[in-house]
Short mmCIF file of C-alpha atoms in Angstrom, two decimals:
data_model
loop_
_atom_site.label_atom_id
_atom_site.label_comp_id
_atom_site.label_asym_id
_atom_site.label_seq_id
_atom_site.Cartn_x
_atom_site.Cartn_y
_atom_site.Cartn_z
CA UNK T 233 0.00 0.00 0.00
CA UNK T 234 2.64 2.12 1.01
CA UNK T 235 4.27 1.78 -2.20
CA UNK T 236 1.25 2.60 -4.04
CA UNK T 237 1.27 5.86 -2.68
CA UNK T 238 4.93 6.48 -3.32
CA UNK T 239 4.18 5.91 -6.78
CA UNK T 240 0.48 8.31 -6.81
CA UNK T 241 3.07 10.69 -4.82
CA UNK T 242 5.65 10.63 -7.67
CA UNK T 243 2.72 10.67 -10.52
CA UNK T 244 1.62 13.88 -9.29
CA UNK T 245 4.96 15.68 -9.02
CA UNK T 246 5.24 14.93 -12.13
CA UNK T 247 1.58 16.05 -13.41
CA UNK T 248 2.73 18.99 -11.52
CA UNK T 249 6.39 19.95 -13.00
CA UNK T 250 4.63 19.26 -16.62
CA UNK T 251 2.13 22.23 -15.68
CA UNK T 252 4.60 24.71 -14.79
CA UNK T 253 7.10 24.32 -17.53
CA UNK T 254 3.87 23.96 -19.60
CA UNK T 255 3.02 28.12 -18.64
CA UNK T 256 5.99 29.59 -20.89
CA UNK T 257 6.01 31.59 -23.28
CA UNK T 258 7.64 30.58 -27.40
CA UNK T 259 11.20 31.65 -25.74
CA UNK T 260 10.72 29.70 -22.30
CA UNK T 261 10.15 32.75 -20.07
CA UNK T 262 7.71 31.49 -17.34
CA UNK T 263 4.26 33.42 -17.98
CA UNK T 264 2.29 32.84 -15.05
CA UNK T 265 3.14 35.88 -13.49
CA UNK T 266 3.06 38.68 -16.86
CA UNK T 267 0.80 41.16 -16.70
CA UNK T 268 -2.31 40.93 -18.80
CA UNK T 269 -2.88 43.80 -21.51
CA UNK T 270 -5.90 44.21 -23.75
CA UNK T 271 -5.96 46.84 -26.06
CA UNK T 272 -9.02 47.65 -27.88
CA UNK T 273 -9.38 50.03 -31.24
CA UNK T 274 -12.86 52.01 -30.23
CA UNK T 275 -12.31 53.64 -33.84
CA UNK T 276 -12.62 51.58 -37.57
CA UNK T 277 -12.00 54.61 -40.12
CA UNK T 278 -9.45 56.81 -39.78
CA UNK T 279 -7.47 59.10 -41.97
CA UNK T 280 -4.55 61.64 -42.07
CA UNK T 281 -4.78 64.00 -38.91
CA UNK T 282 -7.57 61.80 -37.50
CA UNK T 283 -7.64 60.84 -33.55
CA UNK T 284 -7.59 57.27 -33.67
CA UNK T 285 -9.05 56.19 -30.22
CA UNK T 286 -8.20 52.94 -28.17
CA UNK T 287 -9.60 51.56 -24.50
CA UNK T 288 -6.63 50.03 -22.89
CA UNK T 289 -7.36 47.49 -19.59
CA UNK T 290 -4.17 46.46 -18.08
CA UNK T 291 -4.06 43.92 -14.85
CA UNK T 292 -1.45 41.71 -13.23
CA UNK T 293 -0.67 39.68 -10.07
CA UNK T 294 2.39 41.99 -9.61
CA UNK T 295 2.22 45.70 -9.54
CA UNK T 296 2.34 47.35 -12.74
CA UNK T 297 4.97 50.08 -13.35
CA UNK T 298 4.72 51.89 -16.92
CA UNK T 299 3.30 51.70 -20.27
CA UNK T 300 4.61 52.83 -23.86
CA UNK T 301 3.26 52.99 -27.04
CA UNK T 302 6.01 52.70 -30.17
CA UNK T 303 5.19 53.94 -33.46
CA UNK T 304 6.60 52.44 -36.56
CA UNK T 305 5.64 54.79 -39.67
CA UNK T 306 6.73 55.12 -43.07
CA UNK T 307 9.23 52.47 -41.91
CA UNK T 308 10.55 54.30 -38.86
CA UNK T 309 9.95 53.60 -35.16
CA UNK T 310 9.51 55.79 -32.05
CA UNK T 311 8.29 55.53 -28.79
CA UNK T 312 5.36 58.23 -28.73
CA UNK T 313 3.96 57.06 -25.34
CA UNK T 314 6.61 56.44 -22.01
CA UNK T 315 4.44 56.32 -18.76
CA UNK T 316 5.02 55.20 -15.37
CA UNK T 317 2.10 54.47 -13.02
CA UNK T 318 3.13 56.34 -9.99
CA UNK T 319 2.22 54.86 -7.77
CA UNK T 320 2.62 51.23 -9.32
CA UNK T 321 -0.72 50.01 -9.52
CA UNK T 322 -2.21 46.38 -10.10
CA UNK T 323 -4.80 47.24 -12.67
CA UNK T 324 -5.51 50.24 -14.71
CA UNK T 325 -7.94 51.22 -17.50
CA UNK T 326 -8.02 54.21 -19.49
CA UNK T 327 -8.44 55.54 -22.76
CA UNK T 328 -5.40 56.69 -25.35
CA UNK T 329 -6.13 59.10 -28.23
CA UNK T 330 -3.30 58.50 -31.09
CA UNK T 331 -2.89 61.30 -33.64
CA UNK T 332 -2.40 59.85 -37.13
CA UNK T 333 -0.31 62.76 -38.94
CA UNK T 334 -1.19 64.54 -41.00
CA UNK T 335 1.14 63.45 -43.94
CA UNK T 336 -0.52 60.21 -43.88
CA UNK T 337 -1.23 58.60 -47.31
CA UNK T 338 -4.35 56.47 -48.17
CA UNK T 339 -3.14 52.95 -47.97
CA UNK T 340 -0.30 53.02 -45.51
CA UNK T 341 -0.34 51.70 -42.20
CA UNK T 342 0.89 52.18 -39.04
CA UNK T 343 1.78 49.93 -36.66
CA UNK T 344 1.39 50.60 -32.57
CA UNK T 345 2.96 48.39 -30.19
CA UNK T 346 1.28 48.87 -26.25
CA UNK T 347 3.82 47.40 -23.85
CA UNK T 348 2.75 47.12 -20.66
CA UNK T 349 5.99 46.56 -17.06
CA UNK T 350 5.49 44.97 -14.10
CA UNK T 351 7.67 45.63 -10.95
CA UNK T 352 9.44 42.53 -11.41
CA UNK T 353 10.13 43.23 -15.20
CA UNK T 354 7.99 41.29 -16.56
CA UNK T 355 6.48 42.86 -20.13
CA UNK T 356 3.50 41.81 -22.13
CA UNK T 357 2.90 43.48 -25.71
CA UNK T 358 -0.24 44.07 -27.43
CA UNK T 359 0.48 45.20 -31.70
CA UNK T 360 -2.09 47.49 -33.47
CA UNK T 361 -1.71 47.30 -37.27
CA UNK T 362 -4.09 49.69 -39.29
CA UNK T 363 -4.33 51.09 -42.89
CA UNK T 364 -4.91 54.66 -43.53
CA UNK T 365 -8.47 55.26 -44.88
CA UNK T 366 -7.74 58.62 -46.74
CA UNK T 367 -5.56 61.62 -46.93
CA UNK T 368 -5.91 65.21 -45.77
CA UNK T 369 -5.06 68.41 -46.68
CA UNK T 370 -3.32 70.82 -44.59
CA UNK T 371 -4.64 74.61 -44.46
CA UNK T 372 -3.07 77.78 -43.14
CA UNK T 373 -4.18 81.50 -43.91
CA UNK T 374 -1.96 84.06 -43.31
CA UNK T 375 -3.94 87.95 -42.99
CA UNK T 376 -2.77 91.55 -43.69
CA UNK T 377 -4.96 92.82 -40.72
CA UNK T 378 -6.57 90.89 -37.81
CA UNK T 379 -8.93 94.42 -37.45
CA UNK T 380 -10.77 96.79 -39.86
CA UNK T 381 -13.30 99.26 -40.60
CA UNK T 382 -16.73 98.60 -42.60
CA UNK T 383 -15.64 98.75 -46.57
CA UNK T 384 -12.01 97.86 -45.86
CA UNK T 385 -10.32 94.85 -47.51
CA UNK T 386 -8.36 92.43 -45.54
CA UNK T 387 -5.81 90.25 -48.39
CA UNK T 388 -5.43 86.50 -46.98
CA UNK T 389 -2.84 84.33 -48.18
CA UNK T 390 -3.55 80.38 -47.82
CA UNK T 391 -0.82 78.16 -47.64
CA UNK T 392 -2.21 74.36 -48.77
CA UNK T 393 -0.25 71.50 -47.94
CA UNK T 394 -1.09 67.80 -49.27
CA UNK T 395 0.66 64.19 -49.34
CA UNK T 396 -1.35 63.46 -52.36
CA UNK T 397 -2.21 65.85 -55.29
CA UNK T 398 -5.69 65.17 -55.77
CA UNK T 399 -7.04 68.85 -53.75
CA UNK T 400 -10.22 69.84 -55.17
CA UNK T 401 -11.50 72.75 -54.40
CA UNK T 402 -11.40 75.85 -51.57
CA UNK T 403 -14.75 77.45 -50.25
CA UNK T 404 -14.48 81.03 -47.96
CA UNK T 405 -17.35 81.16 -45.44
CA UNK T 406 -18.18 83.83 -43.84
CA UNK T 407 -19.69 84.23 -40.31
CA UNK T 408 -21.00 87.66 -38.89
CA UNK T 409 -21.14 88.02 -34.60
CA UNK T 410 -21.59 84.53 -34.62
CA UNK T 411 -23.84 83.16 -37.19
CA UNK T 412 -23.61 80.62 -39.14
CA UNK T 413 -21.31 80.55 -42.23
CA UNK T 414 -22.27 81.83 -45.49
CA UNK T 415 -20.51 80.85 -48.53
CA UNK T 416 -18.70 84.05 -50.47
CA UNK T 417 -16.31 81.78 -52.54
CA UNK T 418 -16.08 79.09 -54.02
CA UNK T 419 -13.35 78.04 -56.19
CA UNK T 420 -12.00 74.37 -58.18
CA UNK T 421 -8.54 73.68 -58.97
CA UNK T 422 -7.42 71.86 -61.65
CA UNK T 423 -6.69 68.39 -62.05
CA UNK T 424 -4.09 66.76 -59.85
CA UNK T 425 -3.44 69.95 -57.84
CA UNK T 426 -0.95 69.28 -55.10
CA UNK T 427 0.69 71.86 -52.63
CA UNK T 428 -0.41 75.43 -53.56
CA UNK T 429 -1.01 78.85 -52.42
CA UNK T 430 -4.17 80.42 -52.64
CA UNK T 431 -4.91 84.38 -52.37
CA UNK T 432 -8.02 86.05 -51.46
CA UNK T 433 -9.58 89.68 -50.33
CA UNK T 434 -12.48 90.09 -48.66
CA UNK T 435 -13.67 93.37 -48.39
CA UNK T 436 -15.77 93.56 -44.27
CA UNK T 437 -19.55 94.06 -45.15
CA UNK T 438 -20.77 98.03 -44.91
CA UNK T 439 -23.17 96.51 -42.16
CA UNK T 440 -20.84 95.92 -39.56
CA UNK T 441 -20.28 97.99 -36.80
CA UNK T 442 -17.43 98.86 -34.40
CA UNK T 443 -17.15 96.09 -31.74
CA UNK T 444 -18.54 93.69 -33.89
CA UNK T 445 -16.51 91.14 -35.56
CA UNK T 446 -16.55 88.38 -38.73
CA UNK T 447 -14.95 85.23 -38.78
CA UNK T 448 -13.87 83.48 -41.98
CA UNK T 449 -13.14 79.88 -42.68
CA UNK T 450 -11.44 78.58 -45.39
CA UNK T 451 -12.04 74.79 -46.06
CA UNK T 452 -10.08 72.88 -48.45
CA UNK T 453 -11.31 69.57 -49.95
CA UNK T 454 -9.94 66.68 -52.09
CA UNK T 455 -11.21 64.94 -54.41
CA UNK T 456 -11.87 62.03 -52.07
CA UNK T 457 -14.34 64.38 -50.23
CA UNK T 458 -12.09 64.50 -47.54
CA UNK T 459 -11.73 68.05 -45.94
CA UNK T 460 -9.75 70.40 -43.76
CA UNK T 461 -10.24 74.16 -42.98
CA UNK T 462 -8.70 77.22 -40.98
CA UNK T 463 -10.52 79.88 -39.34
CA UNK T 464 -9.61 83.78 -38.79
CA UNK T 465 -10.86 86.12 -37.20
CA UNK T 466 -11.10 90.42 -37.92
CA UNK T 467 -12.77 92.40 -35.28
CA UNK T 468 -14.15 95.72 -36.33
CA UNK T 469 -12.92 98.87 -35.61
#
């Protein structure tokens, strides 16, 4: 009987040894003990300039101790995100906002890898791979005068910046005290129009008055309907 149980003994050290070295990882680190790291995209259609938006639940049986984010673009990697939980905490959830830049191309992607420490140095990695849904231009206006009279003209200058020449077209809307915009130009540009400058003057409606103020924005789109825009503002004098 007794050697029965010598042998059941032995059995289950060895059941036992098989289930440990069992909970490694492909390289033979034990695994038992990494922290656990689920990273979720809340977002499925993103383009150039976009905020792509992910929920991020970390937990672990040891105290966790920092998170970063690396960035590999246009075949280049660089930690965007280095953050230590201070204190070290043994679960976290939170949401990160990632800005896709703005030179972005439809059909690239990006790759995000979210690794996640634990006080004992253990690391677990979650990868994000996504393709870029469109491009976007990039708008800045550049004014004369940021105040004026009734009847004056104020000469913008707008500076139009795209990975991709396919822009469009530019529309000027205008917006008295606070209204809503009104169109006062609209204009196309030709075929396969990449970076560019445009010019405009807009002479301040007769109707204004002194203390009042206008607003213009200048919006930009391409010719996969995708748009950007720039706002300025002149305040009457």
């Amino acid at each position: 009987m007794m050697k029965i149980n010598f042998k059941m003994s032995w059995l289950a050290i060895c059941l036992a040894s098989t289930i440990i070295v069992s909970c490694k990882d492909e390289d033979g680190n034990p695994t038992i003990e990494k922290p656990v790291l689920v990273v979720t995209p809340i977002d499925n259609n993103v383009g150039a300039g976009d905020i792509f938006k992910f929920s991020v639940d970390a937990s672990g049986l040891n105290k966790l101790t920092k998170l970063t984010v690396e960035q590999t673009y246009n075949n280049n990697k660089r930690i965007i995100l280095d953050s230590a939980f201070n204190p070290a905490k043994t679960g976290v959830t939170f949401a990160y906002n990632y800005r896709v830049p703005d030179s972005a191309i439809k059909g690239q992607t990006i790759t995000l890898v979210f690794s996640l420490t634990d006080e004992k140095g253990n690391v677990t990695t979650d990868t994000e791979t996504f393709t870029i849904a469109n491009s976007k231009p990039v708008v800045k206006v550049d004014m004369d005068k940021v105040s004026a009279s009734a009847g004056d003209t104020v000469n913008t200058t707008v500076t139009i910046t795209t990975p991709v020449a396919n822009l469009k077209n530019i529309e000027v809307l205008e917006s008295k005290n606070g209204t809503l915009g009104t169109p006062v130009k609209t204009e196309n540009f030709p075929d396969n129009t990449g970076n560019t400058t445009y010019t405009y003057s807009y002479v301040v409606p007769a109707d204004l008055q002194v203390g009042q103020y206008v607003v213009l924005v200048f919006r930009v789109a391409n010719n996969d309907n995708v748009s950007a825009s720039a706002t300025k503002r002149i305040d009457i004098k």
